[in-house]
mmCIF file of C-alpha atoms in Angstrom:
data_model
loop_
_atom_site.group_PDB
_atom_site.id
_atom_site.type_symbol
_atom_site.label_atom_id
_atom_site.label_comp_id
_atom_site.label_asym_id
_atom_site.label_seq_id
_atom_site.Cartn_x
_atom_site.Cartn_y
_atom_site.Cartn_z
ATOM 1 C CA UNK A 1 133.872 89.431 130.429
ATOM 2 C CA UNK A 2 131.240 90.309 133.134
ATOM 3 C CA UNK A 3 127.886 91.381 131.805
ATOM 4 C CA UNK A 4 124.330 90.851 130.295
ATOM 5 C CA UNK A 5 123.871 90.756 126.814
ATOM 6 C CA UNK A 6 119.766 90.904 126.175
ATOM 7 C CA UNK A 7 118.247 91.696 122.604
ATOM 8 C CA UNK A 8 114.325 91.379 121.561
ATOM 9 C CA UNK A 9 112.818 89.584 118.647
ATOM 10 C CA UNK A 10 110.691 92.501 118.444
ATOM 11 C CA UNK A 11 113.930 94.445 116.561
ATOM 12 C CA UNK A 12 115.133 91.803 114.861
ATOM 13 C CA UNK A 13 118.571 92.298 112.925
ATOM 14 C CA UNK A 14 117.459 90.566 109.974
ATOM 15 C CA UNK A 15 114.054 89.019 108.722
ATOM 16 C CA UNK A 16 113.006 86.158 106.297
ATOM 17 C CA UNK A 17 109.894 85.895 104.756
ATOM 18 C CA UNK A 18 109.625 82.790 102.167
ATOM 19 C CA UNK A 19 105.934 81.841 101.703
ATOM 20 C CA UNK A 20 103.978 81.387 104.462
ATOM 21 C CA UNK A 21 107.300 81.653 106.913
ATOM 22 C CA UNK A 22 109.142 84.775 108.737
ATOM 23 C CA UNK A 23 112.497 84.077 110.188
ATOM 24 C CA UNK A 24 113.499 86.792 112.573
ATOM 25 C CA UNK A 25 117.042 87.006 113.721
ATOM 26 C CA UNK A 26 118.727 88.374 116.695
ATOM 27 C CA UNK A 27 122.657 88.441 116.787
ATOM 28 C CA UNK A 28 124.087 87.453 120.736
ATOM 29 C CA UNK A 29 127.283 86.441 121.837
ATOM 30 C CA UNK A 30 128.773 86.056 118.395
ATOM 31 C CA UNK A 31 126.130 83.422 116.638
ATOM 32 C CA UNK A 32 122.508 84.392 115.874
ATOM 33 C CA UNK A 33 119.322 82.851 117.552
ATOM 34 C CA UNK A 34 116.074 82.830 115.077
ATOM 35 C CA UNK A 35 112.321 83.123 115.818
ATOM 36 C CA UNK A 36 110.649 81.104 113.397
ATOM 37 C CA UNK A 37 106.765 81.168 112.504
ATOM 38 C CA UNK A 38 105.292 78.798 109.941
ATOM 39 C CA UNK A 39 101.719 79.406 109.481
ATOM 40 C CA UNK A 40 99.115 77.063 108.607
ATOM 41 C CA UNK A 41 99.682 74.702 105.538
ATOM 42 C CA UNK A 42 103.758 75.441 105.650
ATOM 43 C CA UNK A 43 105.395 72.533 104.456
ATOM 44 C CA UNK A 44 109.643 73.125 103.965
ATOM 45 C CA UNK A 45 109.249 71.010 100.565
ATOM 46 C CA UNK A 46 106.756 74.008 99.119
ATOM 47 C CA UNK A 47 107.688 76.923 100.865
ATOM 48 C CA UNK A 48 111.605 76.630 102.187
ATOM 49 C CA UNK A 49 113.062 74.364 98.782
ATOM 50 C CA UNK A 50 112.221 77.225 96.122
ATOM 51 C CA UNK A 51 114.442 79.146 98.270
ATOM 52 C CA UNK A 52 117.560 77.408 99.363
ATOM 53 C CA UNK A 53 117.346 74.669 95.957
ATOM 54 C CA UNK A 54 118.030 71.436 97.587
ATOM 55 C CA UNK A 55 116.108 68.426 97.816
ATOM 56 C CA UNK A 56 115.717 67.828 101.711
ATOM 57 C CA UNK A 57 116.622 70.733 104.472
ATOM 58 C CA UNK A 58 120.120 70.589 104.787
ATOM 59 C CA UNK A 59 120.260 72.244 108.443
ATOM 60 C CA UNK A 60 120.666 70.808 111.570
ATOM 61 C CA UNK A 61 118.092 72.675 114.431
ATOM 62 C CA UNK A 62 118.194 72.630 118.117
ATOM 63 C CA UNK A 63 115.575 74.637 119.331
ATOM 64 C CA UNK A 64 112.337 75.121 121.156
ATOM 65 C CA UNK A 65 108.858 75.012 120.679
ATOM 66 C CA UNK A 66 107.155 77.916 121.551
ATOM 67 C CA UNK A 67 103.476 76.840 120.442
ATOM 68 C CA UNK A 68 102.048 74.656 117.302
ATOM 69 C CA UNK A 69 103.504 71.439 116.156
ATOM 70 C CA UNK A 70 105.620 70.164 112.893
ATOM 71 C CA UNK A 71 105.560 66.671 111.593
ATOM 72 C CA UNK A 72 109.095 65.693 110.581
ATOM 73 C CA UNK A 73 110.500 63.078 107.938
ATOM 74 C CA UNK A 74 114.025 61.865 106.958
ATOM 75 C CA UNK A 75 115.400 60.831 104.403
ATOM 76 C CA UNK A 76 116.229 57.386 105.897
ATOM 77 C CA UNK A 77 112.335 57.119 106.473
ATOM 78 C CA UNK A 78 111.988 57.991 109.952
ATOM 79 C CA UNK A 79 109.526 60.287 111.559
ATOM 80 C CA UNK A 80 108.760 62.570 114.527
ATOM 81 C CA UNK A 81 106.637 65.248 115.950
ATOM 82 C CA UNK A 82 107.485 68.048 117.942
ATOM 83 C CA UNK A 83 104.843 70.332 119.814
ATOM 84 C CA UNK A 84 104.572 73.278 122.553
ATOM 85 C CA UNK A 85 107.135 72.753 125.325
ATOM 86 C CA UNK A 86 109.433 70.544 123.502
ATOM 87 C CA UNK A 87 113.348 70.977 123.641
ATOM 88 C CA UNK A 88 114.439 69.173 120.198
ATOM 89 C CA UNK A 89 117.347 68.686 117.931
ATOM 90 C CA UNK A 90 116.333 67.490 114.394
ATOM 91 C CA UNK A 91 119.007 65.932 111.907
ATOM 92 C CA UNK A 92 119.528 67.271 108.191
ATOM 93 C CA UNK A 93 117.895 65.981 105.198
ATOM 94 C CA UNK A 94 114.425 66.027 106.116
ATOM 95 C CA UNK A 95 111.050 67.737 105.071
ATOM 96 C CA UNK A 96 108.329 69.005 107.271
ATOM 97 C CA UNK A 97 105.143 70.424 107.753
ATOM 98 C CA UNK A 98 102.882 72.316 110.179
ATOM 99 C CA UNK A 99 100.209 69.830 112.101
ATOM 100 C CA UNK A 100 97.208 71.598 112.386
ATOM 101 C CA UNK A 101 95.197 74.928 112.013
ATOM 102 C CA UNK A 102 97.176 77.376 114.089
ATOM 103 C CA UNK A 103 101.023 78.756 113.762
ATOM 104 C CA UNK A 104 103.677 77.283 114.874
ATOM 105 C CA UNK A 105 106.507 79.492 116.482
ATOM 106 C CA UNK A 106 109.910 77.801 117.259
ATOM 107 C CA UNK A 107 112.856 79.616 119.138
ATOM 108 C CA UNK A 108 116.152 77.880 117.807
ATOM 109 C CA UNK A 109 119.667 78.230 118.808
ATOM 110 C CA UNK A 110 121.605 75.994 116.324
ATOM 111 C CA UNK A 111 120.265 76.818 112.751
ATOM 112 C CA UNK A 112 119.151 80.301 112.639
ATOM 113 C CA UNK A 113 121.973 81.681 110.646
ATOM 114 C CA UNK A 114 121.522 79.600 107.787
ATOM 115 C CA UNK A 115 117.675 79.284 107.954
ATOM 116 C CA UNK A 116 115.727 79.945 104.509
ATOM 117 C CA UNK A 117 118.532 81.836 103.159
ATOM 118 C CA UNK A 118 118.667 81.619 99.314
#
């Protein structure tokens, strides 16, 4: 099938808006691909776990960083940063939080659907 498919996040086909978070979702070539924005003082643990009622973020994300930064932590211990311009993939069971005073805006492609959905 020959063709451009092209949607904007802003009309999104769905939004989420836990505390301090908006999840906007676009729908493309059968999955969905989210624009998150956590603002400052987001951490999953307080703003994400009221929602979805499990202990650690049980979604795997592959994504982008658009701009801001999130502090990551596992389960198993370990820890990692992402930040503007970074292509990442984080495992499931983890918490984070936003790193600093400004918003951080993520474009995923593996995660979206499932995002903050209660």
């Amino acid at each position: 099938m020959a063709g451009v498919e092209s949607r904007n996040f802003e009309s999104p086909d769905e939004t989420r808006t836990p505390d301090k978070t908006t999840v906007e979702l676009v729908n493309l070539a059968g999955g969905q691909i989210g624009r998150y924005t956590f603002q400052p003082g987001w951490r999953w643990s307080e703003c994400i776990k009221p929602v979805v009622k499990t202990e650690k973020c049980q979604v795997e994300h592959i994504g982008y960083v658009v701009s801001g930064g999130l502090h990551v932590e596992h389960e198993d211990g370990s820890t990692g940063d992402v930040t503007s311009g970074d292509v990442y993939r984080i495992a499931p069971e983890h918490d984070a939080w936003v790193v600093g005073d400004e918003p951080a805006v993520f474009v995923e492609f593996q995660g979206a659907a499932q995002y903050a959905e209660g």
